[in-house]
Amino acid sequence: MNPCHNTPEADRPFDTEAALARAGVSERLLRQCEARGLIEGADRADASGARYTTEHISVLRFARRALALGFGMDEIATLLALWRNEHRTSAEVKQVALSQTEALASRIEELQATKRMLERLASLCLGDHQPACPILDELLELKGFASQPHGEAKQPRVTASAAGCRCAPASR
């Protein structure tokens, strides 16, 4: 099921530092995987204190790669369960991947709306030597951010300080 290396090194356990180095992960990710039970049997240490196997390192690498693709810990747990399940279907794995692509598309839309909002706010100010700033005014008031549904960018309003700093009108 899971690939193992047939070398003497593959059978010896690793301490935390060696496991982190071999997997290329942070201690935080290691602890998250342990807390979720994704690394089975890592709670048993040998006499030297080493407790991580090559399988644990494979799981940590798997988690690192999945995180790089934008999967959250819940999805990583699902994917690991599928990886460990010899009776899985590729359709199940594909569905998890397609769900992630949908989530990424939604996130991209949100980021694009945020970018447009920042561009509009920046266009309100000439960036001169005056201290008044419509960008800061908008952030302090949170108008156009908290009161709108995700993905919809509202035109920022021109404030008194915006008029005071001789800012250019917002582009439409």
Coordinates of N, CA and C in Angstrom, one line a residue:
M1 N 0.8 -1.2 0.0 CA 0.0 0.0 0.0 C 0.9 1.2 0.0
N2 N 1.6 1.5 1.0 CA 2.5 2.7 1.1 C 3.9 2.3 0.8
P3 N 4.6 3.1 0.0 CA 5.9 2.7 -0.4 C 6.9 2.7 0.8
C4 N 7.7 1.7 0.9 CA 8.7 1.6 1.9 C 10.0 1.3 1.2
H5 N 11.1 1.8 1.7 CA 12.4 1.6 1.1 C 13.0 0.4 1.8
N6 N 13.6 -0.5 1.1 CA 14.3 -1.6 1.7 C 15.7 -1.4 2.0
T7 N 16.0 -0.4 2.8 CA 17.3 -0.1 3.2 C 17.4 -0.1 4.8
P8 N 18.5 -0.4 5.3 CA 18.6 -0.4 6.8 C 18.1 1.0 7.4
E9 N 18.4 2.1 6.7 CA 18.0 3.4 7.2 C 16.5 3.5 7.2
A10 N 15.8 2.8 6.3 CA 14.3 2.9 6.3 C 13.7 2.4 7.5
D11 N 14.4 1.4 8.2 CA 13.8 0.8 9.4 C 14.1 1.5 10.7
R12 N 15.1 2.4 10.6 CA 15.4 3.1 11.9 C 14.6 4.3 12.1
P13 N 14.2 4.5 13.3 CA 13.3 5.7 13.6 C 14.2 7.0 13.6
F14 N 13.5 8.1 13.5 CA 14.2 9.4 13.5 C 13.7 10.3 14.6
D15 N 14.6 11.1 15.1 CA 14.1 12.1 16.1 C 13.4 13.2 15.4
T16 N 12.8 14.1 16.2 CA 12.0 15.2 15.6 C 12.8 16.0 14.6
E17 N 14.0 16.4 15.0 CA 14.8 17.3 14.1 C 15.1 16.6 12.8
A18 N 15.5 15.3 12.8 CA 15.8 14.6 11.6 C 14.5 14.4 10.8
A19 N 13.4 14.1 11.4 CA 12.2 13.9 10.7 C 11.8 15.2 10.0
L20 N 11.9 16.3 10.7 CA 11.5 17.6 10.1 C 12.4 17.9 8.9
A21 N 13.7 17.7 9.0 CA 14.6 17.9 7.9 C 14.4 17.0 6.7
R22 N 14.1 15.7 7.0 CA 13.9 14.8 5.9 C 12.5 15.1 5.2
A23 N 11.5 15.5 5.9 CA 10.2 15.8 5.3 C 10.2 17.2 4.7
G24 N 11.0 18.1 5.2 CA 11.0 19.5 4.7 C 9.8 20.2 5.2
V25 N 9.4 20.0 6.4 CA 8.2 20.6 7.0 C 8.6 21.4 8.3
S26 N 7.7 22.2 8.7 CA 7.9 22.9 10.0 C 7.4 22.1 11.1
E27 N 7.8 22.4 12.3 CA 7.4 21.7 13.5 C 5.9 21.9 13.7
R28 N 5.4 23.1 13.3 CA 4.0 23.4 13.4 C 3.1 22.4 12.6
L29 N 3.6 22.1 11.3 CA 2.8 21.1 10.5 C 2.9 19.7 11.1
L30 N 4.1 19.4 11.6 CA 4.2 18.1 12.3 C 3.2 18.0 13.4
R31 N 3.1 19.0 14.3 CA 2.2 19.0 15.4 C 0.8 18.9 15.0
Q32 N 0.4 19.6 13.9 CA -0.9 19.6 13.4 C -1.3 18.2 12.9
C33 N -0.4 17.6 12.2 CA -0.6 16.2 11.7 C -0.7 15.2 12.9
E34 N 0.1 15.4 13.9 CA 0.0 14.6 15.1 C -1.4 14.8 15.8
A35 N -1.8 16.0 16.0 CA -3.0 16.4 16.7 C -4.2 15.8 16.0
R36 N -4.2 15.7 14.7 CA -5.3 15.2 13.9 C -5.2 13.7 13.7
G37 N -4.2 13.1 14.2 CA -4.0 11.6 14.1 C -3.6 11.2 12.7
L38 N -3.0 12.1 11.9 CA -2.6 11.8 10.6 C -1.3 10.9 10.6
I39 N -0.6 11.1 11.6 CA 0.7 10.3 11.8 C 0.4 9.3 12.9
E40 N 0.2 8.1 12.5 CA -0.2 7.0 13.4 C 1.1 6.5 14.1
G41 N 1.0 6.3 15.4 CA 2.0 5.6 16.1 C 3.2 6.5 16.4
A42 N 3.1 7.8 16.2 CA 4.3 8.7 16.4 C 4.4 9.0 17.9
D43 N 3.4 8.5 18.7 CA 3.5 8.8 20.2 C 4.4 7.8 20.9
R44 N 4.9 6.8 20.2 CA 5.8 5.8 20.8 C 7.2 6.1 20.4
A45 N 8.0 6.3 21.4 CA 9.4 6.6 21.1 C 10.3 5.4 21.5
D46 N 11.4 5.2 20.8 CA 12.3 4.2 21.2 C 13.2 4.7 22.4
A47 N 14.2 3.9 22.8 CA 15.0 4.2 23.9 C 15.8 5.5 23.7
S48 N 16.1 5.8 22.4 CA 16.9 7.1 22.1 C 16.0 8.3 22.0
G49 N 14.7 8.1 22.1 CA 13.8 9.2 21.9 C 13.3 9.4 20.5
A50 N 13.8 8.6 19.6 CA 13.4 8.7 18.2 C 12.0 8.0 18.0
R51 N 11.2 8.6 17.3 CA 9.8 8.0 17.1 C 9.2 8.2 15.8
Y52 N 9.9 8.7 14.8 CA 9.3 8.9 13.5 C 9.9 8.0 12.5
T53 N 9.1 7.4 11.7 CA 9.5 6.4 10.7 C 9.5 7.0 9.3
T54 N 10.0 6.2 8.3 CA 9.9 6.7 7.0 C 8.5 6.9 6.5
E55 N 7.6 6.1 7.0 CA 6.1 6.3 6.7 C 5.6 7.6 7.2
H56 N 6.0 8.0 8.4 CA 5.7 9.3 9.0 C 6.2 10.4 8.1
I57 N 7.4 10.3 7.7 CA 8.0 11.3 6.8 C 7.3 11.4 5.5
S58 N 6.9 10.2 4.9 CA 6.1 10.2 3.7 C 4.8 11.0 3.9
V59 N 4.1 10.8 5.0 CA 2.9 11.5 5.3 C 3.1 13.0 5.5
L60 N 4.2 13.4 6.1 CA 4.5 14.8 6.3 C 4.8 15.4 4.9
R61 N 5.5 14.7 4.0 CA 5.7 15.3 2.7 C 4.4 15.4 1.9
F62 N 3.6 14.4 2.0 CA 2.3 14.4 1.4 C 1.5 15.6 1.9
A63 N 1.5 15.9 3.2 CA 0.8 17.0 3.7 C 1.4 18.3 3.2
R64 N 2.7 18.4 3.2 CA 3.4 19.6 2.7 C 2.9 19.9 1.2
R65 N 2.9 18.9 0.4 CA 2.6 19.1 -1.0 C 1.1 19.4 -1.2
A66 N 0.3 18.8 -0.4 CA -1.2 19.1 -0.4 C -1.4 20.6 0.0
L67 N -0.7 21.0 1.1 CA -0.8 22.4 1.5 C -0.4 23.4 0.4
A68 N 0.6 23.0 -0.3 CA 1.1 23.8 -1.4 C 0.1 24.0 -2.5
L69 N -0.8 23.0 -2.6 CA -1.9 23.0 -3.6 C -3.1 23.7 -3.1
G70 N -3.0 24.2 -1.8 CA -4.1 24.9 -1.3 C -5.1 24.1 -0.5
F71 N -4.9 22.8 -0.3 CA -5.8 22.0 0.5 C -5.6 22.4 2.0
G72 N -6.7 22.4 2.7 CA -6.7 22.6 4.2 C -6.5 21.2 4.9
M73 N -6.3 21.3 6.2 CA -6.1 20.1 6.9 C -7.2 19.1 6.9
D74 N -8.4 19.5 6.8 CA -9.5 18.6 6.6 C -9.4 17.8 5.3
E75 N -9.1 18.5 4.2 CA -9.0 17.9 2.9 C -7.8 16.9 2.9
I76 N -6.7 17.4 3.6 CA -5.5 16.5 3.7 C -5.8 15.2 4.4
A77 N -6.6 15.3 5.5 CA -7.0 14.1 6.2 C -7.8 13.2 5.3
T78 N -8.7 13.8 4.5 CA -9.5 13.0 3.6 C -8.7 12.3 2.5
L79 N -7.7 13.1 2.0 CA -6.8 12.5 0.9 C -5.9 11.4 1.5
L80 N -5.5 11.6 2.7 CA -4.6 10.6 3.4 C -5.5 9.3 3.6
A81 N -6.7 9.5 4.0 CA -7.6 8.3 4.3 C -7.8 7.6 2.9
L82 N -8.0 8.3 1.9 CA -8.1 7.7 0.6 C -6.8 7.0 0.1
W83 N -5.7 7.6 0.4 CA -4.4 7.0 0.1 C -4.2 5.7 0.8
R84 N -4.6 5.7 2.0 CA -4.5 4.5 2.8 C -5.5 3.4 2.5
N85 N -6.6 3.8 1.9 CA -7.7 2.9 1.6 C -7.4 2.2 0.2
E86 N -7.1 0.9 0.3 CA -6.8 0.1 -0.9 C -8.1 -0.1 -1.8
H87 N -9.3 0.2 -1.3 CA -10.5 0.0 -2.0 C -11.1 1.3 -2.5
R88 N -10.3 2.4 -2.4 CA -10.7 3.7 -2.9 C -10.9 3.6 -4.4
T89 N -11.7 4.6 -4.9 CA -11.8 4.8 -6.4 C -11.1 6.1 -6.7
S90 N -10.6 6.1 -7.9 CA -10.0 7.4 -8.4 C -11.0 8.5 -8.5
A91 N -12.3 8.1 -8.7 CA -13.3 9.1 -8.7 C -13.5 9.9 -7.4
E92 N -13.2 9.2 -6.3 CA -13.3 9.8 -5.0 C -12.2 10.9 -4.8
V93 N -11.0 10.5 -5.3 CA -9.9 11.4 -5.2 C -10.1 12.6 -6.1
K94 N -10.6 12.3 -7.3 CA -10.8 13.4 -8.3 C -11.8 14.4 -7.8
Q95 N -12.8 13.9 -7.1 CA -13.9 14.8 -6.5 C -13.2 15.8 -5.5
V96 N -12.3 15.3 -4.7 CA -11.7 16.1 -3.7 C -10.9 17.2 -4.4
A97 N -10.2 16.8 -5.5 CA -9.3 17.7 -6.2 C -10.2 18.8 -6.9
L98 N -11.3 18.3 -7.5 CA -12.2 19.3 -8.2 C -12.9 20.2 -7.2
S99 N -13.2 19.8 -6.0 CA -13.7 20.7 -5.0 C -12.7 21.7 -4.7
Q100 N -11.5 21.4 -4.6 CA -10.4 22.3 -4.3 C -10.3 23.3 -5.5
T101 N -10.4 22.9 -6.7 CA -10.3 23.9 -7.8 C -11.5 24.9 -7.7
E102 N -12.7 24.4 -7.3 CA -13.8 25.4 -7.1 C -13.5 26.4 -6.0
A103 N -13.0 25.9 -4.9 CA -12.6 26.8 -3.8 C -11.6 27.8 -4.2
L104 N -10.6 27.3 -5.0 CA -9.5 28.3 -5.5 C -10.1 29.3 -6.4
A105 N -11.0 28.9 -7.3 CA -11.7 29.9 -8.2 C -12.4 30.9 -7.4
S106 N -13.1 30.5 -6.4 CA -13.9 31.5 -5.5 C -12.9 32.4 -4.8
R107 N -11.8 31.9 -4.3 CA -10.8 32.7 -3.6 C -10.2 33.7 -4.6
I108 N -9.9 33.2 -5.8 CA -9.3 34.1 -6.9 C -10.3 35.3 -7.1
E109 N -11.6 35.0 -7.2 CA -12.6 36.1 -7.4 C -12.5 37.1 -6.3
E110 N -12.5 36.6 -5.1 CA -12.4 37.4 -3.9 C -11.2 38.3 -3.9
L111 N -10.0 37.7 -4.3 CA -8.8 38.5 -4.3 C -8.8 39.5 -5.4
Q112 N -9.4 39.2 -6.6 CA -9.6 40.2 -7.6 C -10.5 41.4 -7.2
A113 N -11.5 41.1 -6.5 CA -12.4 42.1 -6.0 C -11.7 43.0 -5.0
T114 N -10.9 42.4 -4.1 CA -10.1 43.1 -3.2 C -9.0 44.0 -3.9
K115 N -8.4 43.5 -4.9 CA -7.5 44.3 -5.7 C -8.1 45.5 -6.3
R116 N -9.3 45.2 -6.9 CA -10.1 46.4 -7.5 C -10.4 47.4 -6.5
M117 N -10.8 47.0 -5.3 CA -11.1 48.0 -4.2 C -9.8 48.8 -3.8
L118 N -8.7 48.1 -3.7 CA -7.5 48.8 -3.3 C -7.1 49.8 -4.4
E119 N -7.2 49.4 -5.7 CA -6.9 50.3 -6.8 C -7.8 51.5 -6.8
R120 N -9.1 51.3 -6.5 CA -10.1 52.5 -6.4 C -9.7 53.4 -5.2
L121 N -9.3 52.8 -4.1 CA -8.9 53.6 -2.9 C -7.7 54.4 -3.2
A122 N -6.7 53.7 -3.9 CA -5.5 54.4 -4.2 C -5.7 55.5 -5.2
S123 N -6.7 55.4 -6.1 CA -6.9 56.4 -7.1 C -7.6 57.6 -6.5
L124 N -8.1 57.5 -5.3 CA -8.7 58.7 -4.6 C -7.7 59.7 -4.1
C125 N -6.5 59.3 -4.0 CA -5.5 60.2 -3.4 C -4.3 60.4 -4.3
L126 N -3.8 61.6 -4.4 CA -2.7 62.0 -5.2 C -1.4 61.6 -4.5
G127 N -1.4 61.3 -3.2 CA -0.2 60.9 -2.5 C 0.7 62.1 -2.3
D128 N 0.2 63.2 -2.0 CA 1.0 64.4 -1.9 C 1.5 64.5 -0.4
H129 N 1.9 65.7 0.0 CA 2.5 66.0 1.3 C 1.5 66.2 2.4
Q130 N 0.2 66.2 2.1 CA -0.8 66.4 3.1 C -1.1 65.1 3.9
P131 N -1.4 65.3 5.2 CA -1.6 64.1 6.0 C -3.0 63.4 5.8
A132 N -3.9 64.1 5.3 CA -5.3 63.6 5.2 C -5.2 62.5 4.1
C133 N -5.9 61.4 4.4 CA -5.8 60.2 3.4 C -7.2 59.5 3.4
P134 N -7.8 59.4 2.2 CA -9.1 58.7 2.1 C -8.9 57.2 2.2
I135 N -7.7 56.7 2.0 CA -7.5 55.3 2.2 C -7.6 54.9 3.6
L136 N -7.0 55.7 4.5 CA -7.0 55.4 5.9 C -8.4 55.7 6.5
D137 N -9.1 56.7 5.9 CA -10.5 57.0 6.3 C -11.4 55.8 6.0
E138 N -11.2 55.3 4.9 CA -12.0 54.1 4.5 C -11.8 52.9 5.4
L139 N -10.5 52.7 5.7 CA -10.1 51.5 6.5 C -10.7 51.7 7.9
L140 N -10.6 53.0 8.4 CA -11.1 53.2 9.8 C -12.7 53.0 9.9
E141 N -13.4 53.4 8.8 CA -14.8 53.3 8.8 C -15.3 52.0 8.3
L142 N -14.5 51.2 7.7 CA -14.8 49.9 7.1 C -16.1 49.9 6.2
K143 N -16.3 51.1 5.7 CA -17.5 51.2 4.7 C -17.0 50.6 3.4
G144 N -17.9 49.8 2.8 CA -17.5 49.2 1.5 C -16.8 47.9 1.7
F145 N -16.5 47.5 2.9 CA -15.8 46.2 3.2 C -16.8 45.3 3.9
A146 N -17.1 45.6 5.2 CA -17.9 44.8 6.1 C -19.3 44.7 5.7
S147 N -19.8 45.7 5.0 CA -21.3 45.8 4.8 C -21.7 45.2 3.4
Q148 N -20.7 44.7 2.7 CA -21.1 44.1 1.4 C -20.8 42.6 1.3
P149 N -21.5 41.9 0.5 CA -21.2 40.5 0.3 C -19.9 40.3 -0.3
H150 N -19.2 39.2 -0.1 CA -17.9 38.8 -0.7 C -18.0 38.9 -2.2
G151 N -17.0 39.4 -2.8 CA -16.9 39.4 -4.2 C -17.4 40.7 -4.9
E152 N -18.2 41.5 -4.1 CA -18.7 42.7 -4.7 C -17.9 43.9 -4.2
A153 N -17.3 44.6 -5.0 CA -16.5 45.8 -4.6 C -17.4 47.0 -4.7
K154 N -17.5 47.8 -3.7 CA -18.3 49.0 -3.6 C -17.4 50.2 -3.9
Q155 N -17.9 51.2 -4.6 CA -17.1 52.4 -4.8 C -16.9 53.1 -3.5
P156 N -15.7 53.4 -3.2 CA -15.4 54.2 -1.9 C -16.0 55.6 -2.0
R157 N -16.5 56.1 -0.9 CA -17.0 57.5 -1.0 C -15.9 58.5 -0.7
V158 N -16.1 59.6 -1.2 CA -15.1 60.7 -1.0 C -15.4 61.3 0.4
T159 N -14.4 61.4 1.2 CA -14.6 61.9 2.6 C -14.1 63.3 2.7
A160 N -14.3 63.9 3.8 CA -13.9 65.3 4.0 C -12.4 65.4 3.9
S161 N -11.7 64.4 4.4 CA -10.2 64.4 4.3 C -9.8 64.2 2.8
A162 N -10.6 63.4 2.1 CA -10.3 63.2 0.7 C -10.3 64.5 -0.1
A163 N -11.3 65.4 0.3 CA -11.4 66.7 -0.4 C -10.2 67.5 0.1
G164 N -9.9 67.4 1.3 CA -8.8 68.2 1.9 C -7.4 67.9 1.3
C165 N -7.2 66.6 0.8 CA -5.9 66.3 0.3 C -5.9 66.5 -1.2
R166 N -6.8 67.1 -1.8 CA -6.9 67.4 -3.2 C -6.7 66.1 -4.0
C167 N -7.4 65.1 -3.6 CA -7.3 63.8 -4.3 C -8.1 63.8 -5.6
A168 N -7.7 63.0 -6.5 CA -8.3 62.8 -7.8 C -9.6 62.0 -7.6
P169 N -10.6 62.2 -8.4 CA -11.8 61.4 -8.3 C -11.6 60.0 -8.6
A170 N -12.4 59.1 -8.1 CA -12.2 57.7 -8.3 C -12.5 57.4 -9.8
S171 N -11.7 56.5 -10.3 CA -11.9 56.0 -11.7 C -13.1 55.1 -11.7
R172 N -13.9 55.1 -12.7 CA -15.1 54.3 -12.8 C -15.0 53.4 -14.0

